[in-house]
mmCIF file of C-alpha atoms and ligand atoms in Angstrom:
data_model
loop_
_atom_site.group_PDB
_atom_site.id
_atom_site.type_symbol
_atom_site.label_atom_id
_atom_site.label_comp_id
_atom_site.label_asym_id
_atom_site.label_seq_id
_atom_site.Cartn_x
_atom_site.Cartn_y
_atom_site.Cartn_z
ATOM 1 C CA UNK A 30 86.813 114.037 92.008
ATOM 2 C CA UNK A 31 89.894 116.044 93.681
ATOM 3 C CA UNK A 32 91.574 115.431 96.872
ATOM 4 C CA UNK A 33 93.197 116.870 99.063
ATOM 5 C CA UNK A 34 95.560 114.318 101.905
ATOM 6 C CA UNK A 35 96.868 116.250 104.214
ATOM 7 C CA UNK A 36 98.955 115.063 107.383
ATOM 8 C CA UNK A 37 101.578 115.335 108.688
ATOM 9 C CA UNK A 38 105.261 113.288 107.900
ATOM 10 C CA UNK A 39 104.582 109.309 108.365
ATOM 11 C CA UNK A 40 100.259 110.021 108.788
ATOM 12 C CA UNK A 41 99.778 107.710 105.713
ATOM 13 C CA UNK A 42 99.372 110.023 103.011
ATOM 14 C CA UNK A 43 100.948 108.073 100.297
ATOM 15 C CA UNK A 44 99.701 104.682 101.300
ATOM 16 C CA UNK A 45 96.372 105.381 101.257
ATOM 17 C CA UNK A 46 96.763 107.608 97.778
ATOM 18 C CA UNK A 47 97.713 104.389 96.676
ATOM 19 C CA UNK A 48 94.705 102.473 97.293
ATOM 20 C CA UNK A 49 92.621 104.809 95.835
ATOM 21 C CA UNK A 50 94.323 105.015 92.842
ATOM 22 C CA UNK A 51 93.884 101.381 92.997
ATOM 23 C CA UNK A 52 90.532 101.170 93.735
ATOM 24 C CA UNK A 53 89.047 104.538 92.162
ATOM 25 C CA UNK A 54 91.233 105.129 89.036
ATOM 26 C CA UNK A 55 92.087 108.612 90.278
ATOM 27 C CA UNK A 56 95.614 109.662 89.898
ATOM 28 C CA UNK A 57 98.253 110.473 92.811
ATOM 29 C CA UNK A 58 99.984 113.518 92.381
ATOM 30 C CA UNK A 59 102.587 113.596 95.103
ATOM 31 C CA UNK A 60 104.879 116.853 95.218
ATOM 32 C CA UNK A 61 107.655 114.874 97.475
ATOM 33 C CA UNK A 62 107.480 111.453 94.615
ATOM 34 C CA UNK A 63 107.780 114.200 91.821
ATOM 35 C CA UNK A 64 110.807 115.926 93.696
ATOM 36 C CA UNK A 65 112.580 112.609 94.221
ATOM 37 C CA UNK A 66 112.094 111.601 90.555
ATOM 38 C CA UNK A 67 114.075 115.179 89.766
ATOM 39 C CA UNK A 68 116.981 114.408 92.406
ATOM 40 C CA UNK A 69 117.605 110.892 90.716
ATOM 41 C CA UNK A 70 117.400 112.624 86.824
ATOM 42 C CA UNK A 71 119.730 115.099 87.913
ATOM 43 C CA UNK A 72 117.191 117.629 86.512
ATOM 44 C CA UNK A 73 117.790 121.677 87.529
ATOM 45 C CA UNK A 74 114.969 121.573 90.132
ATOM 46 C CA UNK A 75 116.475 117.357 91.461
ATOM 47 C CA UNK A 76 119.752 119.935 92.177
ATOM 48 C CA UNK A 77 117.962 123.132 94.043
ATOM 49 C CA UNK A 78 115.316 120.331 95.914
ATOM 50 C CA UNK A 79 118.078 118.035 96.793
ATOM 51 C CA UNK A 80 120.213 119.884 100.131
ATOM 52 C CA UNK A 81 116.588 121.146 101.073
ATOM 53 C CA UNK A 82 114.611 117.906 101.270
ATOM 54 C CA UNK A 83 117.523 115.831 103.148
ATOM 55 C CA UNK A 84 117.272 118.909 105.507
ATOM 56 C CA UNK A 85 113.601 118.579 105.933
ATOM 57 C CA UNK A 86 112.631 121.712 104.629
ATOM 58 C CA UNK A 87 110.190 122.947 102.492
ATOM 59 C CA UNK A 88 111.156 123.329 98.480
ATOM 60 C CA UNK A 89 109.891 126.849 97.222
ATOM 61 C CA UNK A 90 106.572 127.583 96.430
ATOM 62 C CA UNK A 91 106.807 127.982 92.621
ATOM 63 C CA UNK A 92 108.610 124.468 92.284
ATOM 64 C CA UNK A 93 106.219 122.973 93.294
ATOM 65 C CA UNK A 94 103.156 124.662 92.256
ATOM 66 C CA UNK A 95 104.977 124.276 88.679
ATOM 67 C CA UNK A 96 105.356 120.368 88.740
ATOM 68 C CA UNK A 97 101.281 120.094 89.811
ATOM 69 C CA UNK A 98 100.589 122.540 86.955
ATOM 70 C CA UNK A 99 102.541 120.303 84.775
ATOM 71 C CA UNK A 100 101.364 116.891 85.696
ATOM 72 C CA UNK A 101 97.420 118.088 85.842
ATOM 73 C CA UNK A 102 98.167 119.287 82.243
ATOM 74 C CA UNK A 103 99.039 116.089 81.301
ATOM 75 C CA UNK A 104 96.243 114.170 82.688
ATOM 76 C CA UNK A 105 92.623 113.518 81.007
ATOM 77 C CA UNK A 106 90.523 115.707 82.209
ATOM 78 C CA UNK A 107 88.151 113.012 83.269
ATOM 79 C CA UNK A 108 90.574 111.587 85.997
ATOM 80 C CA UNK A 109 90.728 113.223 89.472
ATOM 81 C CA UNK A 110 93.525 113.632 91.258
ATOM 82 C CA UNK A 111 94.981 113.332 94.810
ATOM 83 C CA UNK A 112 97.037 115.488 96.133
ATOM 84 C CA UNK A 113 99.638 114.242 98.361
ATOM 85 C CA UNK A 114 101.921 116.502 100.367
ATOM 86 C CA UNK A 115 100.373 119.467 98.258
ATOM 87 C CA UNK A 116 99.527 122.226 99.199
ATOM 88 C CA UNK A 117 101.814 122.776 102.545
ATOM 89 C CA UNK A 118 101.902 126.563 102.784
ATOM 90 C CA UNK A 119 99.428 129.311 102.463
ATOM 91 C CA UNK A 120 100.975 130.299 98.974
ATOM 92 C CA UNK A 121 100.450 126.718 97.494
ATOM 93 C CA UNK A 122 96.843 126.947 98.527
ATOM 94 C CA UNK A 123 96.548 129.837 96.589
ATOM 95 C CA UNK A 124 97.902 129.026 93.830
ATOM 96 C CA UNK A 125 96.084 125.888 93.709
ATOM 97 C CA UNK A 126 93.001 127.498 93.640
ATOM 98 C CA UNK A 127 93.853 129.000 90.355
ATOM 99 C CA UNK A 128 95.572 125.826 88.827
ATOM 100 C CA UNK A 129 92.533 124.042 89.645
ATOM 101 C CA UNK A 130 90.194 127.119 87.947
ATOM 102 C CA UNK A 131 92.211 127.455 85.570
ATOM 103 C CA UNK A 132 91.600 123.634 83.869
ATOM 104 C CA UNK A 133 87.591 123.782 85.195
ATOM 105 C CA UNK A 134 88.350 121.343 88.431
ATOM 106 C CA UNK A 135 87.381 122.125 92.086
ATOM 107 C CA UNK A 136 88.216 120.651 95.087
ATOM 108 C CA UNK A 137 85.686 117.910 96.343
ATOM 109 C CA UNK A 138 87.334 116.792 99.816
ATOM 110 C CA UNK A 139 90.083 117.981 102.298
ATOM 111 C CA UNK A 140 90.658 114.903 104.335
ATOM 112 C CA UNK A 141 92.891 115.514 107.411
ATOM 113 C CA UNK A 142 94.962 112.651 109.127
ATOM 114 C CA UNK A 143 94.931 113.096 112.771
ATOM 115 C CA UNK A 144 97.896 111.592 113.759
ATOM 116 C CA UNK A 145 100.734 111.081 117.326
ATOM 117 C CA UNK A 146 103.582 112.501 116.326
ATOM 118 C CA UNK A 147 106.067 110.522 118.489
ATOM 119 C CA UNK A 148 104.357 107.139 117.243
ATOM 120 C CA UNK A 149 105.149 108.356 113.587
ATOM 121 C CA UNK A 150 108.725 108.282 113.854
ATOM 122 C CA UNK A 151 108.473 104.600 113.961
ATOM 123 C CA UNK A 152 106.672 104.371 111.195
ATOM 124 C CA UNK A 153 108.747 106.517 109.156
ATOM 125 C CA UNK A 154 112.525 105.321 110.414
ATOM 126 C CA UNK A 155 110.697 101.455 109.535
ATOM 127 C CA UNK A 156 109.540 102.947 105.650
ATOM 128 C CA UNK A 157 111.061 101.444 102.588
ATOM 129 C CA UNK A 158 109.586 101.052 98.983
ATOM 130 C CA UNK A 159 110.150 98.592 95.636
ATOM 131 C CA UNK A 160 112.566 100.208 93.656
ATOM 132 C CA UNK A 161 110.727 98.794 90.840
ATOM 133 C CA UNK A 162 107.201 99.722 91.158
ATOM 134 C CA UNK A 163 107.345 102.447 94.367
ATOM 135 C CA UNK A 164 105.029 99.995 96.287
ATOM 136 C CA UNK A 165 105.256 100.931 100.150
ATOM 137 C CA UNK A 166 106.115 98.365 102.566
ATOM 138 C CA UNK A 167 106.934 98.748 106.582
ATOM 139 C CA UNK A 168 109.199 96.373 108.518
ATOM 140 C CA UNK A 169 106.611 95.926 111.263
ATOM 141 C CA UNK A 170 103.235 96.632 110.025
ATOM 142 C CA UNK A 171 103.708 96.104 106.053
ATOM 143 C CA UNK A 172 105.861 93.309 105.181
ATOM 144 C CA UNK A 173 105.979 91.512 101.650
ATOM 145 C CA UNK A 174 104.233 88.080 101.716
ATOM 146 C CA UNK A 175 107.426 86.139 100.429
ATOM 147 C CA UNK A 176 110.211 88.177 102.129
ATOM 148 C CA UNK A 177 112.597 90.001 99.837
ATOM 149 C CA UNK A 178 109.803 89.775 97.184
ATOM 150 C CA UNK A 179 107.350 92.599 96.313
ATOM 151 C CA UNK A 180 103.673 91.720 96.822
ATOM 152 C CA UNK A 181 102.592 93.802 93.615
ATOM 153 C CA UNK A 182 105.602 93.100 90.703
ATOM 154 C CA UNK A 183 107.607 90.391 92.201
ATOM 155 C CA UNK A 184 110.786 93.002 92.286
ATOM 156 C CA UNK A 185 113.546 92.050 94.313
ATOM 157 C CA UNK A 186 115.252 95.335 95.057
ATOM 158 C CA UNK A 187 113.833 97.586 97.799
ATOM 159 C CA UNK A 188 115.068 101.708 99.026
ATOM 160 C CA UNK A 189 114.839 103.662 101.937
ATOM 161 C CA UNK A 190 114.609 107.728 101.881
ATOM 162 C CA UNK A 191 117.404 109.667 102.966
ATOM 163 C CA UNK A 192 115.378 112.313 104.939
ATOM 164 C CA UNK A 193 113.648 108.719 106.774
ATOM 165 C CA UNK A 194 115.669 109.382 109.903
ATOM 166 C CA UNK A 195 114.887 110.776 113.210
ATOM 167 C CA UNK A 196 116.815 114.272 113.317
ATOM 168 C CA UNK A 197 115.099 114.860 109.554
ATOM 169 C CA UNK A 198 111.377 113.935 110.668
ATOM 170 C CA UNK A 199 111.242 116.046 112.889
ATOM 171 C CA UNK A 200 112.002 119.294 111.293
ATOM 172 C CA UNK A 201 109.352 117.797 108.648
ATOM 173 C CA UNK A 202 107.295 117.791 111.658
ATOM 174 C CA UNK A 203 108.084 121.416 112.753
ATOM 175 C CA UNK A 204 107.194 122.411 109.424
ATOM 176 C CA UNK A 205 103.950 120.444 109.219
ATOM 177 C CA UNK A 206 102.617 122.619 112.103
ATOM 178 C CA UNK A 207 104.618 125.994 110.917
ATOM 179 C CA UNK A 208 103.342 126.113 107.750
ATOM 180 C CA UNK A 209 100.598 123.862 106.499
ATOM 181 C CA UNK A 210 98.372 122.822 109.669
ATOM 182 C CA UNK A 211 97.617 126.904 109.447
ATOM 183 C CA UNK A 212 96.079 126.273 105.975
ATOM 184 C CA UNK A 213 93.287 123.675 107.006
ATOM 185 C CA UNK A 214 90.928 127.238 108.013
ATOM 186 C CA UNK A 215 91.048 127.661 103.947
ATOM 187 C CA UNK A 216 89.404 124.475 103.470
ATOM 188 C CA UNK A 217 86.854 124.849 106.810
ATOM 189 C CA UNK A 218 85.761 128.024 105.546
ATOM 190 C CA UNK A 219 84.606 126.052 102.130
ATOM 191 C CA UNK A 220 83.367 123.285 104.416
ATOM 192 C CA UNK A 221 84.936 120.640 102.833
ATOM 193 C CA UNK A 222 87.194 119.511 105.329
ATOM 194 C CA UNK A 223 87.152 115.973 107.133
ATOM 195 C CA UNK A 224 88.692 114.426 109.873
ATOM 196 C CA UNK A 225 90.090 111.168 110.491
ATOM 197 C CA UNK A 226 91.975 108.952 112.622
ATOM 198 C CA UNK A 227 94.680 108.226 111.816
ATOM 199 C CA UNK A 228 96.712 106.144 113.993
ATOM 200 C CA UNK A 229 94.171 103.485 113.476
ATOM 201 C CA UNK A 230 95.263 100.354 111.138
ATOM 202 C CA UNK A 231 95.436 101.111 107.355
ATOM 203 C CA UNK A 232 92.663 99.017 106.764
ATOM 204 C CA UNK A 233 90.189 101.310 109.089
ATOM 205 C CA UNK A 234 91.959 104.542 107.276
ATOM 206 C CA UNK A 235 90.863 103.289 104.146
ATOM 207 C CA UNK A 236 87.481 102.226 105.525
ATOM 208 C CA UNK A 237 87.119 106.169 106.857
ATOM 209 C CA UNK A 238 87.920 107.767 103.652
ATOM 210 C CA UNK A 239 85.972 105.802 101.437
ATOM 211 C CA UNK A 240 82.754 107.009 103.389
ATOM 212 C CA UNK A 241 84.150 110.442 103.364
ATOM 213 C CA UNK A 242 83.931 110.172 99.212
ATOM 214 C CA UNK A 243 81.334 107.842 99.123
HETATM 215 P P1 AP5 B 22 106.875 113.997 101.108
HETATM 216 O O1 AP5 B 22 107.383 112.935 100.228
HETATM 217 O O2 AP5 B 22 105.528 114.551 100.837
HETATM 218 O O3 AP5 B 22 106.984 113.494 102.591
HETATM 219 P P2 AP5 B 22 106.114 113.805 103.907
HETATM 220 O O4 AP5 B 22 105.045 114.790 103.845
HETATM 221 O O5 AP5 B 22 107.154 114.046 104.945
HETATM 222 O O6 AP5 B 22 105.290 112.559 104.103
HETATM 223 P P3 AP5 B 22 105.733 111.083 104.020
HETATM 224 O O7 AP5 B 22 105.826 110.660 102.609
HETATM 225 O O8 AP5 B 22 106.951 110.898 104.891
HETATM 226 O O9 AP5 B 22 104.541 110.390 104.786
HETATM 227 P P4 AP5 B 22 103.169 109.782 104.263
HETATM 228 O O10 AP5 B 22 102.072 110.530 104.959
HETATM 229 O O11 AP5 B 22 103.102 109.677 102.779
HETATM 230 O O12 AP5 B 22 103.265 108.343 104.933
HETATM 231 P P5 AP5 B 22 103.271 106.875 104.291
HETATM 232 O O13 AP5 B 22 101.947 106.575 103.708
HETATM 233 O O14 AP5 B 22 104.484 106.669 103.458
HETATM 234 O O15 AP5 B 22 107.916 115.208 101.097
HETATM 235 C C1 AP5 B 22 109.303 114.999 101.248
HETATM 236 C C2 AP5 B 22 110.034 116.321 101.145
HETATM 237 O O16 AP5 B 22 109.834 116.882 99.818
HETATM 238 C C3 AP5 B 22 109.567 117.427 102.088
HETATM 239 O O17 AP5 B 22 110.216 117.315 103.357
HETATM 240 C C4 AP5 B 22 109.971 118.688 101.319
HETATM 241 O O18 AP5 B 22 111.365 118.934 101.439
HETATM 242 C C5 AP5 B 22 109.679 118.291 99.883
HETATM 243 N N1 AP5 B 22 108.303 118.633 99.469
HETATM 244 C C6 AP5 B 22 107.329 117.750 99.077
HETATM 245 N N2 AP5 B 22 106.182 118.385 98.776
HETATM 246 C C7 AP5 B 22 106.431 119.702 98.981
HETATM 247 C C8 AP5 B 22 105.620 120.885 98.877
HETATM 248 N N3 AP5 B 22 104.334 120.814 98.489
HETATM 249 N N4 AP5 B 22 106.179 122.062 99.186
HETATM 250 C C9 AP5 B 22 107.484 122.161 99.559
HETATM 251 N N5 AP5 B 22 108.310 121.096 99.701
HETATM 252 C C10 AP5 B 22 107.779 119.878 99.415
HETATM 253 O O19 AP5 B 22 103.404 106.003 105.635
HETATM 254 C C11 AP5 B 22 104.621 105.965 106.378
HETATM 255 C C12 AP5 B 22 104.898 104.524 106.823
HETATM 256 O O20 AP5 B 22 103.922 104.115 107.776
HETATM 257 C C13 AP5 B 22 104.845 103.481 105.694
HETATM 258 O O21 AP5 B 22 105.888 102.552 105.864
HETATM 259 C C14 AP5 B 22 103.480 102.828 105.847
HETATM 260 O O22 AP5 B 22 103.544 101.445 105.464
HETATM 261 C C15 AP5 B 22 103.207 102.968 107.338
HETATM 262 N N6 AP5 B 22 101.792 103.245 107.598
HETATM 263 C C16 AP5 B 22 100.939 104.052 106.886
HETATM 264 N N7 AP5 B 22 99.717 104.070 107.450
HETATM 265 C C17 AP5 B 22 99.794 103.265 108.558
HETATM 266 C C18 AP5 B 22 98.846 102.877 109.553
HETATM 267 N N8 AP5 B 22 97.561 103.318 109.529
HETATM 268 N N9 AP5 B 22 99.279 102.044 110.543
HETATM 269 C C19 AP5 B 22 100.574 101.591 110.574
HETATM 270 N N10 AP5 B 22 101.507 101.922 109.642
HETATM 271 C C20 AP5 B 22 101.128 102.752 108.647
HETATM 272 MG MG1 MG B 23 104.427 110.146 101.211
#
């Protein structure tokens, strides 16, 4: 199975990626995780992505679409794959198309989370992860069980993003409906797009998309 998350900064994207790759063995293939991991190696792409992600634009096309490419080839061919925060532009759609040809895959379900965009700053600006095992947390609505303590490796050292702060969100925002809400016709035209709620608790989200793949 492939999916597609799309959503807006702060919809939930990555948390729910991460249940399914708990529950459902698929794999989450997140373009902004990837691009982070290349920042902190120092790697040529971590040094063009860098100014342009703590701006809160939009890395180019062929980065991106290179990475996927790369991290599909790698997998078994038995193991879907969600993608998170890929495609965002008209161009990555298209190219995904062919990626996904190219290896004998095709795209199962577009999921779209509907989200407020004003109540998502709050959830972003409150974001922070393990350091050790990337688990997400939230300082209102996801907090460890033993404070200072992750839930799922017992790490001890938590990080927040650098683009996590107002001014950056919401040019991720701007871009969101610039570039990549004008892709979701794509996906209609195939009819495999759903809809879901997504300001409702995580639990519910979860609850939605696992009758959407069901
Ligand atoms: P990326 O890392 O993809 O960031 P994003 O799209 O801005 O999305 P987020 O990761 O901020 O949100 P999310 O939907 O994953 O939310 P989460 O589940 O964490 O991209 C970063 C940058 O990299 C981009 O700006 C761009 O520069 C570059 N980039 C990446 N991909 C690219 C591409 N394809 N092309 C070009 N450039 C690219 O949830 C947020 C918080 O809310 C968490 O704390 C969570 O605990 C909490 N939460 C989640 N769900 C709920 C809920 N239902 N109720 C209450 N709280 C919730
Ligand atoms: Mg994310």
């Amino acid at each position: 199975m492939n999916i597609i998350l799309l959503g807006p900064p702060g919809a939930g994207k990555g948390t729910q990626a991460q249940r399914l790759v708990e529950r459902h063995g698929l794999k989450q293939l997140s373009t902004g995780d990837m691009l982070r991991a290349a920042v902190k190696a120092g790697t040529a792409v971590g040094l063009q992505a860098k100014a342009v992600m703590d701006a809160g634009e939009l890395v180019s096309d062929d980065i991106v679409s290179a990475l996927i490419g790369e991290e599909l080839d790698a997998m078994s061919p038995d193991t879907g794959a969600i993608f998170d925060g890929y495609p965002r532009t008209a161009p990555q759609a298209a190219s995904l198309a062919s990626i996904l040809s190219d290896r004998g895959r095709r795209l199962d379900h577009v999921i779209e989370l509907d989200v407020d965009e004003d109540a998502l700053v709050e959830r972003i600006t409150g974001r922070y992860t393990c350091a050790t095992c990337g688990k997400g947390y939230h300082d209102r609505f996801e907090r460890p069980a033993i404070e200072g303590t992750c839930d799922k490796c017992g790490g001890h050292e938590f990080k927040r993003r650098p683009d996590d702060n107002e001014a950056t969100v919401r040019t991720r925002m701007a871009e969101y409906r610039a570039k990549t809400a004008p892709i979701l016709p794509i996906y209609d035209a195939q009819g495999i797009v759903s809809h879901i709620d997504g300001m409702a608790d995580m639990d519910t989200v979860t609850a939605a998309i696992e009758a959407i793949i069901a």
